[in-house]
Amino acid sequence: MSRFGRRAGRWAVGASILLVVSPAAVAWAQQPVMRQDPVPLDPDAPMAPLPDIGVDWPDLDSAPADAATASAGTDVVAQRRYSWRIDGIDAVATPLLRQRFADNSTLNANDGSSANAAQLDRRAREDADLLTTLLRAAGYYDAQVATRIDPPTAAASRSVVVLEATPGGLYRLTGVTLAGVAAAGMKADDLTRAFGVAEGDPADADAIVNGTTALARTAGREGFPFAKVGEPAIVVDRAAKTATLALDVAPGGQKTFGDIVALPGNRVFGPDHVAEIARFSRGDRYDQVKVDDLRRALIQTGLVSSVDLTPVEGRTPGTVDMAVKLDRAPPHTVAGELGYGTGEGARLELSWTHRNLFPPEGALTIRSVLGTREQLSSLVYRRNNFHARDRVLTLQAAAAHQNRDAYDAKTYSLSGTLERQTNIFFQKTWTWSLGAELLTSDERDVIVSTGEPRRRTFFIAALPTSLIYDGTDDLLNPTRGFRLGGRLSPEASLQNSVFGYARTQLDASIYRSVTPDIVLAGRTRLGTIVGAPRDAVAPSRRFYAGGGASVRGYGYQSIGPRDPNNDPIGGRSLTEFAMEARIKLFGSFGIVPFLDAGNIYTDALPQFSKLRFGTGLGVRYYSNFGPIRLDVGTPINPQPGDSRIAVYVSLGQAF
């Protein structure tokens, strides 16, 4: 190659050359060539200037700003705002199809932003492909979508991207074959009904996928742990505008539950405790729903980070064993709670828990309360899932000091409780508790007739029990349903002499949604102590009213009979009512106007006279772990010495 050729080659690498050939040049090229003697080339001679055979690069900055006046050569760079619409699908599009298009549409995602003609064309073509796919998935296999861009007009200042859809006819299934389903025997019809897609139905991909999922789920529920469902195969006949569907089903044998066995690497607790948590027993028909429930329950223990539950052939014919492997979660928990109430003062609760110090699920908790009116230290042993699902055994030793207006008590106690608990993950309709308690309490109150202070030491043995029905839709923030609970505590007291009495309390609450953002709630509480006069009962065991969980607007325990020093003395019976409207305003915030009423009586039978009323307004922040409340109340008919304003801050609704 000559030096000129090499230079030209190097030059061409970095530029694009446009050759413009004129008719005159073509005519010149067709003339006969005169033969001449060759002229020798001097390799050192300078290169002749190249002819001007290019065109100027367009100046993008000079493109017209108005897309309507842009020339064909520069319209691709003109920025304009646009709107878009779809024509032709009103008769066939379901809300789900429209929602899927909106979620995946490029035009919709960039709606309101500027774009040039090239971008609009690309977005329109992408959305045309998307809409075509969605229509064909709905059974319109002949669907076609054309695009166009309508320029701005006098009536519309924006360009309009139009997707013009022609759905075509709806293809229907002329044949549905579930190959192998007959192997399920008597359950074959149940599996076929669960699939739900039959001859004559539209060839709708959503319906087919949902049917496939339902068939597999039903097979698991009906005792087929090893059932396999293949991928649906659809054959489309475009000439007949029909389709056929074939689905392979291999049910496997119907099984019953066998044993729970441990896989290698299980590091939390063994198969015996897993069997206590499970809602199925050996010999029950296999049910995948119960297996999934067991998986959730194991995670909710807080001791397990991941669960592997695998059905394997049982050692007994016709059974399936569940092989379990559990990975350990961090076993320690540190928790804190801060609250304030008028009459209660500020209160900080801290706790440290080792949740599996005594396997399986034997937790040890060190708990302390630091408050302006209360101090407590306790050591708690808690055994979750105690020989049954959601059964909890609790043993506690505690030392507490309570400094109330009604009394001052220094109490040491030992207690134990066996209960069936509810929680936000597995809310129970019925819960119960059985307990025993031994305590000694050194308490200060006054002689009612004279107002003289006195201190007495009480030795008390109690057997507290409870039974609660919960028909609400949410444990922490119910919007409908009702709750009804009763508590009974027979007690024996030694103070100079031994005597007995019984404390009984009945609680009921109801919730009703008026609108999605307004819930009306009401509560009543009745209590009685029978078997002993008020003065014989330890001050800390009497009934009191007033406070954030009682009658708002009043100080803690401030309602009811009072001594000559104007301090509350408690009573033998209790009556309380409360009504409130929970109104969500915006986002996670809401307000709660409320009206409460109640009183304490010296007789054993609750009365409904001389009620003390309180009213006010609360603010709620609805967090992920429950509502946080701030209530500000005022008494309507206060007793002498009652504050005009009472404030309560805590986690959860008032009731």
mmCIF file of C-alpha atoms in Angstrom, residues 1 142 340 362 392 467 477 517 539:
data_model
loop_
_atom_site.group_PDB
_atom_site.id
_atom_site.type_symbol
_atom_site.label_atom_id
_atom_site.label_comp_id
_atom_site.label_asym_id
_atom_site.label_seq_id
_atom_site.Cartn_x
_atom_site.Cartn_y
_atom_site.Cartn_z
ATOM 1 C CA MET A 1 0.000 0.000 0.000
ATOM 2 C CA ASP A 142 -54.874 -12.715 17.426
ATOM 3 C CA TYR A 340 -46.182 8.149 81.863
ATOM 4 C CA GLY A 362 -36.951 -22.462 78.788
ATOM 5 C CA VAL A 392 -46.948 -21.353 78.745
ATOM 6 C CA LEU A 467 -61.135 -17.300 80.983
ATOM 7 C CA ASN A 477 -55.925 -2.606 67.193
ATOM 8 C CA ASP A 517 -61.270 5.247 58.845
ATOM 9 C CA PRO A 539 -54.999 -2.085 100.482
#
